[in-house]
């Protein structure tokens, strides 16, 4: 089946085809969702190698667990949940080794999108860098909630589905995370106050939310890095 034909099929039907043995169906799901999964992983972990490994782990898990999908949520929500769990597992392991996910300038620089590093004003690069560094100080659960709600723009209810927790838990994690970040980011909000840019996002609380990053399409790993072998059987 060619790519144009696959592009007309819904995510849920593609997953069903994959379970039935279609060798191309899961590769199309990866193509559709990889960039957003990568953006969530990168901002949650703050490390490109860890994020790439987390996305690969998540996609392999989704590939193998596709038969368990029951359609109670959207396929994209299901994939994000698996990815966030993979990220949280890695973040907790890193914390147990007493290492920081973002602990030096070189690695922080690598988190900027290639187009941003080349074209954006130095002030914007510095803001993004400091934001990622500040997120790295939060506990993994709070960081994941803030990445989904404040940086990716997910409604709280959808973030709750992804994280598999009640909406009240997402709200409290975001509130605690914002409270911890506020002293670190107040100067960034003041610097950005005269830019005239709107923060956007229907869930962001004026004056307390994490400043939005430059976009969701962070330069991700190559297809082979995201999931070895594309849609081939694991």
PDB file of C-alpha atoms in Angstrom:
ATOM      1  CA  UNK A   1       0.000   0.000   0.000  1.00  0.00           C
ATOM      2  CA  UNK A   2       1.449   3.373  -0.977  1.00  0.00           C
ATOM      3  CA  UNK A   3       1.961   6.333   1.376  1.00  0.00           C
ATOM      4  CA  UNK A   4      -0.866   8.378  -0.175  1.00  0.00           C
ATOM      5  CA  UNK A   5      -3.337   5.589   0.538  1.00  0.00           C
ATOM      6  CA  UNK A   6      -2.085   5.103   4.085  1.00  0.00           C
ATOM      7  CA  UNK A   7      -2.454   8.833   4.676  1.00  0.00           C
ATOM      8  CA  UNK A   8      -6.225   8.518   4.259  1.00  0.00           C
ATOM      9  CA  UNK A   9      -6.592   5.947   7.025  1.00  0.00           C
ATOM     10  CA  UNK A  10      -7.357   6.939  10.627  1.00  0.00           C
ATOM     11  CA  UNK A  11      -4.864   6.300  13.408  1.00  0.00           C
ATOM     12  CA  UNK A  12      -7.139   3.729  14.995  1.00  0.00           C
ATOM     13  CA  UNK A  13      -7.580   1.809  11.753  1.00  0.00           C
ATOM     14  CA  UNK A  14      -3.831   1.918  11.134  1.00  0.00           C
ATOM     15  CA  UNK A  15      -3.217   0.429  14.576  1.00  0.00           C
ATOM     16  CA  UNK A  16      -5.763  -2.295  13.849  1.00  0.00           C
ATOM     17  CA  UNK A  17      -4.064  -3.029  10.524  1.00  0.00           C
ATOM     18  CA  UNK A  18      -0.733  -3.262  12.317  1.00  0.00           C
ATOM     19  CA  UNK A  19      -2.170  -5.811  14.744  1.00  0.00           C
ATOM     20  CA  UNK A  20      -3.486  -7.764  11.773  1.00  0.00           C
ATOM     21  CA  UNK A  21      -0.019  -7.889  10.254  1.00  0.00           C
ATOM     22  CA  UNK A  22       0.174  -4.928   7.858  1.00  0.00           C
ATOM     23  CA  UNK A  23       3.949  -4.240   7.623  1.00  0.00           C
ATOM     24  CA  UNK A  24       3.527  -0.557   6.758  1.00  0.00           C
ATOM     25  CA  UNK A  25       0.783   0.590   9.127  1.00  0.00           C
ATOM     26  CA  UNK A  26       2.875   1.269  12.222  1.00  0.00           C
ATOM     27  CA  UNK A  27       5.477   3.152  10.204  1.00  0.00           C
ATOM     28  CA  UNK A  28       2.740   5.574   9.115  1.00  0.00           C
ATOM     29  CA  UNK A  29       1.690   6.080  12.750  1.00  0.00           C
ATOM     30  CA  UNK A  30       5.304   6.868  13.632  1.00  0.00           C
ATOM     31  CA  UNK A  31       5.565   9.327  10.736  1.00  0.00           C
ATOM     32  CA  UNK A  32       2.459  11.194  11.912  1.00  0.00           C
ATOM     33  CA  UNK A  33       3.288  11.483  15.592  1.00  0.00           C
ATOM     34  CA  UNK A  34       7.067  11.255  15.977  1.00  0.00           C
ATOM     35  CA  UNK A  35       7.737  15.015  15.996  1.00  0.00           C
ATOM     36  CA  UNK A  36       5.298  15.796  18.809  1.00  0.00           C
ATOM     37  CA  UNK A  37       6.463  12.797  20.841  1.00  0.00           C
ATOM     38  CA  UNK A  38      10.032  13.995  20.369  1.00  0.00           C
ATOM     39  CA  UNK A  39       9.151  17.532  21.501  1.00  0.00           C
ATOM     40  CA  UNK A  40       7.512  16.226  24.675  1.00  0.00           C
ATOM     41  CA  UNK A  41      10.421  13.895  25.426  1.00  0.00           C
ATOM     42  CA  UNK A  42      13.069  16.548  24.818  1.00  0.00           C
ATOM     43  CA  UNK A  43      11.398  19.133  27.039  1.00  0.00           C
ATOM     44  CA  UNK A  44      10.637  16.610  29.755  1.00  0.00           C
ATOM     45  CA  UNK A  45      14.149  15.167  29.920  1.00  0.00           C
ATOM     46  CA  UNK A  46      16.264  18.116  28.758  1.00  0.00           C
ATOM     47  CA  UNK A  47      18.784  15.827  27.075  1.00  0.00           C
ATOM     48  CA  UNK A  48      18.785  14.905  23.391  1.00  0.00           C
ATOM     49  CA  UNK A  49      20.218  11.406  23.809  1.00  0.00           C
ATOM     50  CA  UNK A  50      17.908  10.550  26.687  1.00  0.00           C
ATOM     51  CA  UNK A  51      14.921  11.939  24.742  1.00  0.00           C
ATOM     52  CA  UNK A  52      15.790   9.933  21.631  1.00  0.00           C
ATOM     53  CA  UNK A  53      16.146   6.771  23.716  1.00  0.00           C
ATOM     54  CA  UNK A  54      12.848   7.465  25.495  1.00  0.00           C
ATOM     55  CA  UNK A  55      10.998   7.950  22.199  1.00  0.00           C
ATOM     56  CA  UNK A  56      12.491   4.763  20.815  1.00  0.00           C
ATOM     57  CA  UNK A  57      11.569   2.856  23.986  1.00  0.00           C
ATOM     58  CA  UNK A  58       8.034   4.240  23.776  1.00  0.00           C
ATOM     59  CA  UNK A  59       7.585   3.360  20.110  1.00  0.00           C
ATOM     60  CA  UNK A  60       8.876  -0.163  20.640  1.00  0.00           C
ATOM     61  CA  UNK A  61       6.501  -0.544  23.586  1.00  0.00           C
ATOM     62  CA  UNK A  62       3.590   0.791  21.532  1.00  0.00           C
ATOM     63  CA  UNK A  63       4.503  -1.522  18.652  1.00  0.00           C
ATOM     64  CA  UNK A  64       4.438  -4.549  20.903  1.00  0.00           C
ATOM     65  CA  UNK A  65       1.402  -3.491  22.951  1.00  0.00           C
ATOM     66  CA  UNK A  66      -0.796  -2.418  20.029  1.00  0.00           C
ATOM     67  CA  UNK A  67      -3.074  -5.411  20.578  1.00  0.00           C
ATOM     68  CA  UNK A  68      -3.969  -4.014  24.026  1.00  0.00           C
ATOM     69  CA  UNK A  69      -5.359  -0.745  22.625  1.00  0.00           C
ATOM     70  CA  UNK A  70      -9.110  -0.661  23.238  1.00  0.00           C
ATOM     71  CA  UNK A  71     -10.024   2.689  21.695  1.00  0.00           C
ATOM     72  CA  UNK A  72     -10.983   4.311  25.001  1.00  0.00           C
ATOM     73  CA  UNK A  73      -8.801   7.299  24.085  1.00  0.00           C
ATOM     74  CA  UNK A  74      -7.285   8.658  20.890  1.00  0.00           C
ATOM     75  CA  UNK A  75      -4.247   6.858  19.520  1.00  0.00           C
ATOM     76  CA  UNK A  76      -2.205  10.051  19.923  1.00  0.00           C
ATOM     77  CA  UNK A  77      -3.165  10.229  23.633  1.00  0.00           C
ATOM     78  CA  UNK A  78      -2.183   6.588  24.055  1.00  0.00           C
ATOM     79  CA  UNK A  79       1.184   7.213  22.375  1.00  0.00           C
ATOM     80  CA  UNK A  80       1.848  10.317  24.468  1.00  0.00           C
ATOM     81  CA  UNK A  81       1.044   8.401  27.653  1.00  0.00           C
ATOM     82  CA  UNK A  82       3.561   5.689  26.749  1.00  0.00           C
ATOM     83  CA  UNK A  83       6.161   8.319  25.847  1.00  0.00           C
ATOM     84  CA  UNK A  84       5.686  10.323  29.043  1.00  0.00           C
ATOM     85  CA  UNK A  85       5.960   7.139  31.112  1.00  0.00           C
ATOM     86  CA  UNK A  86       9.197   6.256  29.306  1.00  0.00           C
ATOM     87  CA  UNK A  87      10.509   9.755  30.038  1.00  0.00           C
ATOM     88  CA  UNK A  88       9.528   9.611  33.706  1.00  0.00           C
ATOM     89  CA  UNK A  89      11.214   6.230  34.083  1.00  0.00           C
ATOM     90  CA  UNK A  90      14.436   7.680  32.667  1.00  0.00           C
ATOM     91  CA  UNK A  91      14.171  10.842  34.760  1.00  0.00           C
ATOM     92  CA  UNK A  92      13.717   8.841  37.962  1.00  0.00           C
ATOM     93  CA  UNK A  93      16.696   6.642  37.121  1.00  0.00           C
ATOM     94  CA  UNK A  94      18.777   9.758  36.469  1.00  0.00           C
ATOM     95  CA  UNK A  95      17.671  11.238  39.794  1.00  0.00           C
ATOM     96  CA  UNK A  96      18.628   8.051  41.603  1.00  0.00           C
ATOM     97  CA  UNK A  97      22.109   8.409  40.117  1.00  0.00           C
ATOM     98  CA  UNK A  98      22.124  12.000  41.395  1.00  0.00           C
ATOM     99  CA  UNK A  99      22.696  13.410  37.927  1.00  0.00           C
ATOM    100  CA  UNK A 100      20.982  16.407  36.413  1.00  0.00           C
ATOM    101  CA  UNK A 101      19.253  16.112  33.009  1.00  0.00           C
ATOM    102  CA  UNK A 102      20.574  19.568  32.059  1.00  0.00           C
ATOM    103  CA  UNK A 103      23.824  20.423  33.747  1.00  0.00           C
ATOM    104  CA  UNK A 104      26.035  22.273  31.299  1.00  0.00           C
ATOM    105  CA  UNK A 105      25.859  25.041  28.708  1.00  0.00           C
ATOM    106  CA  UNK A 106      26.854  22.849  25.774  1.00  0.00           C
ATOM    107  CA  UNK A 107      23.962  20.455  26.267  1.00  0.00           C
ATOM    108  CA  UNK A 108      21.525  23.312  26.834  1.00  0.00           C
ATOM    109  CA  UNK A 109      22.631  24.866  23.553  1.00  0.00           C
ATOM    110  CA  UNK A 110      21.874  21.585  21.810  1.00  0.00           C
ATOM    111  CA  UNK A 111      18.235  21.779  22.930  1.00  0.00           C
ATOM    112  CA  UNK A 112      17.600  24.751  20.655  1.00  0.00           C
ATOM    113  CA  UNK A 113      16.129  23.962  17.273  1.00  0.00           C
ATOM    114  CA  UNK A 114      18.661  24.327  14.428  1.00  0.00           C
ATOM    115  CA  UNK A 115      16.616  27.093  12.819  1.00  0.00           C
ATOM    116  CA  UNK A 116      16.388  28.924  16.134  1.00  0.00           C
ATOM    117  CA  UNK A 117      20.121  28.705  16.779  1.00  0.00           C
ATOM    118  CA  UNK A 118      20.817  30.124  13.342  1.00  0.00           C
ATOM    119  CA  UNK A 119      18.190  32.843  13.039  1.00  0.00           C
ATOM    120  CA  UNK A 120      16.627  33.826  16.371  1.00  0.00           C
ATOM    121  CA  UNK A 121      17.861  36.795  18.408  1.00  0.00           C
ATOM    122  CA  UNK A 122      20.341  36.001  21.145  1.00  0.00           C
ATOM    123  CA  UNK A 123      17.779  37.051  23.744  1.00  0.00           C
ATOM    124  CA  UNK A 124      15.324  34.396  22.559  1.00  0.00           C
ATOM    125  CA  UNK A 125      17.984  31.706  22.623  1.00  0.00           C
ATOM    126  CA  UNK A 126      18.943  32.707  26.158  1.00  0.00           C
ATOM    127  CA  UNK A 127      15.308  32.663  27.326  1.00  0.00           C
ATOM    128  CA  UNK A 128      14.749  29.190  25.903  1.00  0.00           C
ATOM    129  CA  UNK A 129      17.988  27.949  27.432  1.00  0.00           C
ATOM    130  CA  UNK A 130      17.135  29.299  30.878  1.00  0.00           C
ATOM    131  CA  UNK A 131      13.617  27.885  30.643  1.00  0.00           C
ATOM    132  CA  UNK A 132      14.899  24.383  29.921  1.00  0.00           C
ATOM    133  CA  UNK A 133      17.445  24.696  32.714  1.00  0.00           C
ATOM    134  CA  UNK A 134      14.727  25.795  35.167  1.00  0.00           C
ATOM    135  CA  UNK A 135      12.448  22.901  34.140  1.00  0.00           C
ATOM    136  CA  UNK A 136      15.321  20.545  34.894  1.00  0.00           C
ATOM    137  CA  UNK A 137      15.119  21.524  38.572  1.00  0.00           C
ATOM    138  CA  UNK A 138      11.564  20.189  38.963  1.00  0.00           C
ATOM    139  CA  UNK A 139      10.555  16.681  40.018  1.00  0.00           C
ATOM    140  CA  UNK A 140       9.764  14.583  36.913  1.00  0.00           C
ATOM    141  CA  UNK A 141       5.998  14.449  37.552  1.00  0.00           C
ATOM    142  CA  UNK A 142       5.687  18.240  37.813  1.00  0.00           C
ATOM    143  CA  UNK A 143       7.948  18.738  34.805  1.00  0.00           C
ATOM    144  CA  UNK A 144       5.859  16.395  32.645  1.00  0.00           C
ATOM    145  CA  UNK A 145       2.617  18.172  33.587  1.00  0.00           C
ATOM    146  CA  UNK A 146       4.063  21.619  32.810  1.00  0.00           C
ATOM    147  CA  UNK A 147       5.536  20.456  29.498  1.00  0.00           C
ATOM    148  CA  UNK A 148       2.156  19.120  28.369  1.00  0.00           C
ATOM    149  CA  UNK A 149      -0.019  21.989  29.607  1.00  0.00           C
ATOM    150  CA  UNK A 150       2.163  25.099  29.412  1.00  0.00           C
ATOM    151  CA  UNK A 151       4.577  24.245  26.621  1.00  0.00           C
ATOM    152  CA  UNK A 152       2.617  21.877  24.378  1.00  0.00           C
ATOM    153  CA  UNK A 153      -0.747  23.566  24.994  1.00  0.00           C
ATOM    154  CA  UNK A 154      -2.701  20.472  26.002  1.00  0.00           C
ATOM    155  CA  UNK A 155      -6.029  21.019  27.783  1.00  0.00           C
ATOM    156  CA  UNK A 156      -5.763  19.888  31.395  1.00  0.00           C
ATOM    157  CA  UNK A 157      -8.258  17.077  30.772  1.00  0.00           C
ATOM    158  CA  UNK A 158      -6.207  15.713  27.876  1.00  0.00           C
ATOM    159  CA  UNK A 159      -2.958  16.025  29.831  1.00  0.00           C
ATOM    160  CA  UNK A 160      -4.652  14.037  32.597  1.00  0.00           C
ATOM    161  CA  UNK A 161      -5.433  11.298  30.070  1.00  0.00           C
ATOM    162  CA  UNK A 162      -1.832  11.252  28.875  1.00  0.00           C
ATOM    163  CA  UNK A 163      -0.459  11.093  32.421  1.00  0.00           C
ATOM    164  CA  UNK A 164      -3.220   8.703  33.529  1.00  0.00           C
ATOM    165  CA  UNK A 165      -4.052  10.777  36.609  1.00  0.00           C
ATOM    166  CA  UNK A 166      -7.099  12.854  37.686  1.00  0.00           C
ATOM    167  CA  UNK A 167      -7.398  16.395  36.328  1.00  0.00           C
ATOM    168  CA  UNK A 168      -6.989  17.729  39.859  1.00  0.00           C
ATOM    169  CA  UNK A 169      -3.597  16.043  40.080  1.00  0.00           C
ATOM    170  CA  UNK A 170      -2.473  17.712  36.854  1.00  0.00           C
ATOM    171  CA  UNK A 171      -3.643  21.090  38.146  1.00  0.00           C
ATOM    172  CA  UNK A 172      -1.838  20.643  41.472  1.00  0.00           C
ATOM    173  CA  UNK A 173       1.365  19.464  39.778  1.00  0.00           C
ATOM    174  CA  UNK A 174       1.271  22.463  37.462  1.00  0.00           C
ATOM    175  CA  UNK A 175       0.583  24.826  40.359  1.00  0.00           C
ATOM    176  CA  UNK A 176       3.438  23.423  42.430  1.00  0.00           C
ATOM    177  CA  UNK A 177       5.759  23.444  39.444  1.00  0.00           C
ATOM    178  CA  UNK A 178       4.909  27.045  38.559  1.00  0.00           C
ATOM    179  CA  UNK A 179       5.424  28.092  42.180  1.00  0.00           C
ATOM    180  CA  UNK A 180       8.886  26.543  42.164  1.00  0.00           C
ATOM    181  CA  UNK A 181       9.762  28.042  38.782  1.00  0.00           C
ATOM    182  CA  UNK A 182       8.418  31.526  39.435  1.00  0.00           C
ATOM    183  CA  UNK A 183      11.470  32.825  41.356  1.00  0.00           C
ATOM    184  CA  UNK A 184      13.714  31.472  38.587  1.00  0.00           C
ATOM    185  CA  UNK A 185      11.708  32.911  35.693  1.00  0.00           C
ATOM    186  CA  UNK A 186      10.405  36.267  36.962  1.00  0.00           C
ATOM    187  CA  UNK A 187      13.227  38.138  35.227  1.00  0.00           C
ATOM    188  CA  UNK A 188      12.441  36.355  31.953  1.00  0.00           C
ATOM    189  CA  UNK A 189       8.794  37.457  32.114  1.00  0.00           C
ATOM    190  CA  UNK A 190       9.914  41.024  32.769  1.00  0.00           C
ATOM    191  CA  UNK A 191      12.312  40.916  29.820  1.00  0.00           C
ATOM    192  CA  UNK A 192       9.602  39.568  27.514  1.00  0.00           C
ATOM    193  CA  UNK A 193       6.945  41.999  28.722  1.00  0.00           C
ATOM    194  CA  UNK A 194       7.624  44.610  26.073  1.00  0.00           C
ATOM    195  CA  UNK A 195       7.793  42.244  23.133  1.00  0.00           C
ATOM    196  CA  UNK A 196       4.047  42.388  22.443  1.00  0.00           C
ATOM    197  CA  UNK A 197       3.903  38.623  21.944  1.00  0.00           C
ATOM    198  CA  UNK A 198       0.899  36.741  23.261  1.00  0.00           C
ATOM    199  CA  UNK A 199       1.648  33.743  25.433  1.00  0.00           C
ATOM    200  CA  UNK A 200      -1.305  31.791  23.979  1.00  0.00           C
ATOM    201  CA  UNK A 201      -2.724  28.537  25.367  1.00  0.00           C
ATOM    202  CA  UNK A 202      -6.127  28.347  26.975  1.00  0.00           C
ATOM    203  CA  UNK A 203      -4.791  26.671  30.134  1.00  0.00           C
ATOM    204  CA  UNK A 204      -2.055  29.161  30.929  1.00  0.00           C
ATOM    205  CA  UNK A 205      -2.630  31.311  33.985  1.00  0.00           C
ATOM    206  CA  UNK A 206      -1.569  34.931  33.306  1.00  0.00           C
ATOM    207  CA  UNK A 207       1.503  35.901  35.259  1.00  0.00           C
ATOM    208  CA  UNK A 208       2.317  32.407  36.514  1.00  0.00           C
ATOM    209  CA  UNK A 209       2.729  30.092  33.542  1.00  0.00           C
ATOM    210  CA  UNK A 210       5.976  28.907  32.083  1.00  0.00           C
ATOM    211  CA  UNK A 211       6.848  31.001  29.003  1.00  0.00           C
ATOM    212  CA  UNK A 212       6.066  29.104  25.809  1.00  0.00           C
ATOM    213  CA  UNK A 213       8.972  27.660  23.860  1.00  0.00           C
ATOM    214  CA  UNK A 214       9.541  28.660  20.252  1.00  0.00           C
ATOM    215  CA  UNK A 215       7.542  25.808  18.752  1.00  0.00           C
ATOM    216  CA  UNK A 216       6.614  22.174  19.015  1.00  0.00           C
ATOM    217  CA  UNK A 217       8.668  20.901  16.115  1.00  0.00           C
ATOM    218  CA  UNK A 218      12.013  20.543  17.861  1.00  0.00           C
ATOM    219  CA  UNK A 219      14.467  18.959  15.490  1.00  0.00           C
ATOM    220  CA  UNK A 220      14.037  15.299  16.302  1.00  0.00           C
ATOM    221  CA  UNK A 221      16.092  12.187  15.730  1.00  0.00           C
ATOM    222  CA  UNK A 222      16.203  10.591  12.326  1.00  0.00           C
ATOM    223  CA  UNK A 223      13.626   7.974  11.417  1.00  0.00           C
ATOM    224  CA  UNK A 224      16.114   5.220  12.159  1.00  0.00           C
ATOM    225  CA  UNK A 225      16.985   6.745  15.517  1.00  0.00           C
ATOM    226  CA  UNK A 226      13.340   7.115  16.515  1.00  0.00           C
ATOM    227  CA  UNK A 227      12.475   3.507  15.847  1.00  0.00           C
ATOM    228  CA  UNK A 228      15.015   1.112  14.433  1.00  0.00           C
ATOM    229  CA  UNK A 229      13.731  -0.670  11.407  1.00  0.00           C
ATOM    230  CA  UNK A 230      10.721   1.597  10.872  1.00  0.00           C
ATOM    231  CA  UNK A 231       7.595  -0.503  10.850  1.00  0.00           C
ATOM    232  CA  UNK A 232       9.360  -3.839  10.886  1.00  0.00           C
ATOM    233  CA  UNK A 233       8.404  -6.451  13.443  1.00  0.00           C
ATOM    234  CA  UNK A 234      10.312  -6.288  16.735  1.00  0.00           C
TER     235      UNK A 234
END
